[in-house]
mmCIF file with all atom_site columns, C-alpha atoms in Angstrom:
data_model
loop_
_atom_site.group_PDB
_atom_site.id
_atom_site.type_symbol
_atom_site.label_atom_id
_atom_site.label_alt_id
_atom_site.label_comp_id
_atom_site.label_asym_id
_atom_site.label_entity_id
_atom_site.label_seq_id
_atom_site.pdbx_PDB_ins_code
_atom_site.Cartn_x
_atom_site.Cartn_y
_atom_site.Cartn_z
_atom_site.occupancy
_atom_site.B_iso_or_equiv
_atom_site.pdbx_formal_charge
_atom_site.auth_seq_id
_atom_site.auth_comp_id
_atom_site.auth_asym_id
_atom_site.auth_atom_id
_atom_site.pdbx_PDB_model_num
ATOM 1  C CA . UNK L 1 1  ? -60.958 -95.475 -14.600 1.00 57.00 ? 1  UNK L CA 1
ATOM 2  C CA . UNK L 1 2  ? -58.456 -93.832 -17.250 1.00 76.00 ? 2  UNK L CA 1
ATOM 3  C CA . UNK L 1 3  ? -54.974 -92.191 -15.823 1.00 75.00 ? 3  UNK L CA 1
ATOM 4  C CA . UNK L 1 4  ? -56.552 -88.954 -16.949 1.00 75.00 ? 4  UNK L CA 1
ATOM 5  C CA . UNK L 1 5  ? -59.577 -89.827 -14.325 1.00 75.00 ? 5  UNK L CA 1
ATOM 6  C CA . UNK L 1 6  ? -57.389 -90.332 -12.048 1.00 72.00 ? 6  UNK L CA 1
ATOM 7  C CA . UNK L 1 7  ? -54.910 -87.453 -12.110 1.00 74.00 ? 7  UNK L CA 1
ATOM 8  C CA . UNK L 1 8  ? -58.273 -85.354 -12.359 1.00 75.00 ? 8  UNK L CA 1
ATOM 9  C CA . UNK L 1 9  ? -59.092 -87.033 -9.272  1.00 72.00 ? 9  UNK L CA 1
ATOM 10 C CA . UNK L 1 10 ? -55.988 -86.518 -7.201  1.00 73.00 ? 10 UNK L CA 1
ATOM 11 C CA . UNK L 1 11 ? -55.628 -82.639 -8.557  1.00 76.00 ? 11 UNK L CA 1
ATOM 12 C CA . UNK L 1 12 ? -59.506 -81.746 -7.055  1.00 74.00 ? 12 UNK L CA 1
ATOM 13 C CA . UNK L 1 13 ? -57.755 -83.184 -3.659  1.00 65.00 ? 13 UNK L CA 1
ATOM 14 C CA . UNK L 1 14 ? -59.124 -81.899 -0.571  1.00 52.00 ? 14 UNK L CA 1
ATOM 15 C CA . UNK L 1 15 ? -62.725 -82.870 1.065   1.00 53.00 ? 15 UNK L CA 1
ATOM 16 C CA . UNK L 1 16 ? -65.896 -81.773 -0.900  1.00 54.00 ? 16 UNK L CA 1
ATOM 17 C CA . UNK L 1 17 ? -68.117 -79.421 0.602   1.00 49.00 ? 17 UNK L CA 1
ATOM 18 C CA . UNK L 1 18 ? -70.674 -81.731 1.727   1.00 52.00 ? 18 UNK L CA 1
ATOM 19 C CA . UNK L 1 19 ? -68.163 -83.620 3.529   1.00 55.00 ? 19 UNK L CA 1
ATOM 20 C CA . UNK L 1 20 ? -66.378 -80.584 5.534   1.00 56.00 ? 20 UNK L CA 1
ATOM 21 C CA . UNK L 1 21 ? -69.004 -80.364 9.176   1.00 61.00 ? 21 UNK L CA 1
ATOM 22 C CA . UNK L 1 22 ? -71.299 -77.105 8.898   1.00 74.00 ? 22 UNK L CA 1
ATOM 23 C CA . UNK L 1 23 ? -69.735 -75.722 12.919  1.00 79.00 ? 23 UNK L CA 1
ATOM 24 C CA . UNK L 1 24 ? -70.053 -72.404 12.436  1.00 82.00 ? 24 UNK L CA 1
ATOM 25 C CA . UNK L 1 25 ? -66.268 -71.944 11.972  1.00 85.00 ? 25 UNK L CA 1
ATOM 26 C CA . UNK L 1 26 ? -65.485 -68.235 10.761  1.00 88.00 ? 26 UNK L CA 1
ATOM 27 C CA . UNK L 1 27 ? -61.640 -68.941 10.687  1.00 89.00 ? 27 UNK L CA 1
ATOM 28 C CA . UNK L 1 28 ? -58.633 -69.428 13.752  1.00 92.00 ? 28 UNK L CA 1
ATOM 29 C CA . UNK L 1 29 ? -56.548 -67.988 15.684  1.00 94.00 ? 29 UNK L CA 1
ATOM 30 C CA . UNK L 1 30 ? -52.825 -67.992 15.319  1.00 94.00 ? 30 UNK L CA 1
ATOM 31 C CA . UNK L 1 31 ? -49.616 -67.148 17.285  1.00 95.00 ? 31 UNK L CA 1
ATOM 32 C CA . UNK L 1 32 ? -46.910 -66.116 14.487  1.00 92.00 ? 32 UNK L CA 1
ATOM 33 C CA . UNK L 1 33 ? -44.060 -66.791 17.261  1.00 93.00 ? 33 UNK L CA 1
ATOM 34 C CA . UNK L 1 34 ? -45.316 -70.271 18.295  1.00 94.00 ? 34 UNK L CA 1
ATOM 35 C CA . UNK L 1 35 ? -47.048 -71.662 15.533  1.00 90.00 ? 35 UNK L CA 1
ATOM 36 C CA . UNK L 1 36 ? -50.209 -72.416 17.122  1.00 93.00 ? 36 UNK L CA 1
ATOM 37 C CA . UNK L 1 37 ? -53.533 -72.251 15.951  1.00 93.00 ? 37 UNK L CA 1
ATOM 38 C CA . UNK L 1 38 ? -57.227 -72.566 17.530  1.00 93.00 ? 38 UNK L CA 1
ATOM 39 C CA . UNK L 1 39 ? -60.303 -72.622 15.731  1.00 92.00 ? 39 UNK L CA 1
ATOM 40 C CA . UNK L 1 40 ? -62.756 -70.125 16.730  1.00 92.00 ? 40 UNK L CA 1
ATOM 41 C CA . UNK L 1 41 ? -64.926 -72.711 17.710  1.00 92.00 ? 41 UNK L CA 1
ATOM 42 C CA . UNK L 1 42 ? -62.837 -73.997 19.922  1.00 92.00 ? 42 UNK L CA 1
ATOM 43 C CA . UNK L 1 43 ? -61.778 -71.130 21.973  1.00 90.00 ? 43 UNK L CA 1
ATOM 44 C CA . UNK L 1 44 ? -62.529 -71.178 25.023  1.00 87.00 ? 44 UNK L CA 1
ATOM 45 C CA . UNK L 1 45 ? -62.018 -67.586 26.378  1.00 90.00 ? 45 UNK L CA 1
ATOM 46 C CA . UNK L 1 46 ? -59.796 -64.418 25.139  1.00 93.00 ? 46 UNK L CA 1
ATOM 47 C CA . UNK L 1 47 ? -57.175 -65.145 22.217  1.00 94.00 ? 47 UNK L CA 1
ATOM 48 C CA . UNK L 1 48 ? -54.497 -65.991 24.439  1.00 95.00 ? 48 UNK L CA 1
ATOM 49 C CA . UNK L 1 49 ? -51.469 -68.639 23.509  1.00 95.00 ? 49 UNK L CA 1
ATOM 50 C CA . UNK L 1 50 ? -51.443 -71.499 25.766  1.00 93.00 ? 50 UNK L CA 1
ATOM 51 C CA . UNK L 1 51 ? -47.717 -71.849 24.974  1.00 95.00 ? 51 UNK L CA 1
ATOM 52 C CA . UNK L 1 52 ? -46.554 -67.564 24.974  1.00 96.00 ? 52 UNK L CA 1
ATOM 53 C CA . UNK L 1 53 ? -49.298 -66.121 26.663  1.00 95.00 ? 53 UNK L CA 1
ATOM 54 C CA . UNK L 1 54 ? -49.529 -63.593 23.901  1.00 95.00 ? 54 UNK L CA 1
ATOM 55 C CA . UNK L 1 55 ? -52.609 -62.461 22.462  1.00 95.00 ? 55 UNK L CA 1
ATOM 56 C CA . UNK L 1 56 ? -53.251 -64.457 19.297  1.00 96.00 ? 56 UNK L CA 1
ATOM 57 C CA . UNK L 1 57 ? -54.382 -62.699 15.583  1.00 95.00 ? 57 UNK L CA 1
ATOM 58 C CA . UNK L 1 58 ? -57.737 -64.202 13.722  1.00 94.00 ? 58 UNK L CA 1
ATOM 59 C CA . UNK L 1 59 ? -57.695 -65.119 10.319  1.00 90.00 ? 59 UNK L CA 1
ATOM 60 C CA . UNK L 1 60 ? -60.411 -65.955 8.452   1.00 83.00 ? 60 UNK L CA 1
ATOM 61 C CA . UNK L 1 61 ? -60.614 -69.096 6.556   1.00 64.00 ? 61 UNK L CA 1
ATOM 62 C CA . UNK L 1 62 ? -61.942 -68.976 2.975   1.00 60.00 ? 62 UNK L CA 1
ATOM 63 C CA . UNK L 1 63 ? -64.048 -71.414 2.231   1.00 59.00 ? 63 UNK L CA 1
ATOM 64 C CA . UNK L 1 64 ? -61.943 -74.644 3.803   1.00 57.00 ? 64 UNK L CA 1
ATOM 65 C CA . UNK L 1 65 ? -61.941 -75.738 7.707   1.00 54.00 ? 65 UNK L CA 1
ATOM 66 C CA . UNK L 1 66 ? -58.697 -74.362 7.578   1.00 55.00 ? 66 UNK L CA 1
ATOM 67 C CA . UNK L 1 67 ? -57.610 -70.567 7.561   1.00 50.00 ? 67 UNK L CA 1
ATOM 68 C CA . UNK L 1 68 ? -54.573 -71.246 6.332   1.00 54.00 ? 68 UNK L CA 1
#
């Protein structure tokens, strides 16, 4: 493998599609004052903050398991 393969290689980063699970994930949701984050998936219940208590916002992910 040439350097050139290889900095390719490390600039693609990130998991390939076919490698990322198919869960149904539309996004998470976040709490801007504590940082937290839950995947819609994994919500159990209303959007709440386990830390604030505060109803948390959903953002959508774009194409990664991650909607950050």
């Amino acid at each position: 493998m040439s350097l050139m393969d290889t900095v390719k290689d490390a600039l693609a980063g990130g998991p390939s599609a076919k490698s990322t699970p198919d869960d149904g994930s539309k996004g998470a949701y976040w709490c801007d004052d504590c940082d937290n984050r839950i995947r819609d998936v994994d919500l159990d219940g209303d959007p709440v903050c386990p830390d604030c208590g505060e109803e948390m916002r959903f953002e959508r992910a774009t194409g990664r398991d991650c909607a950050c």
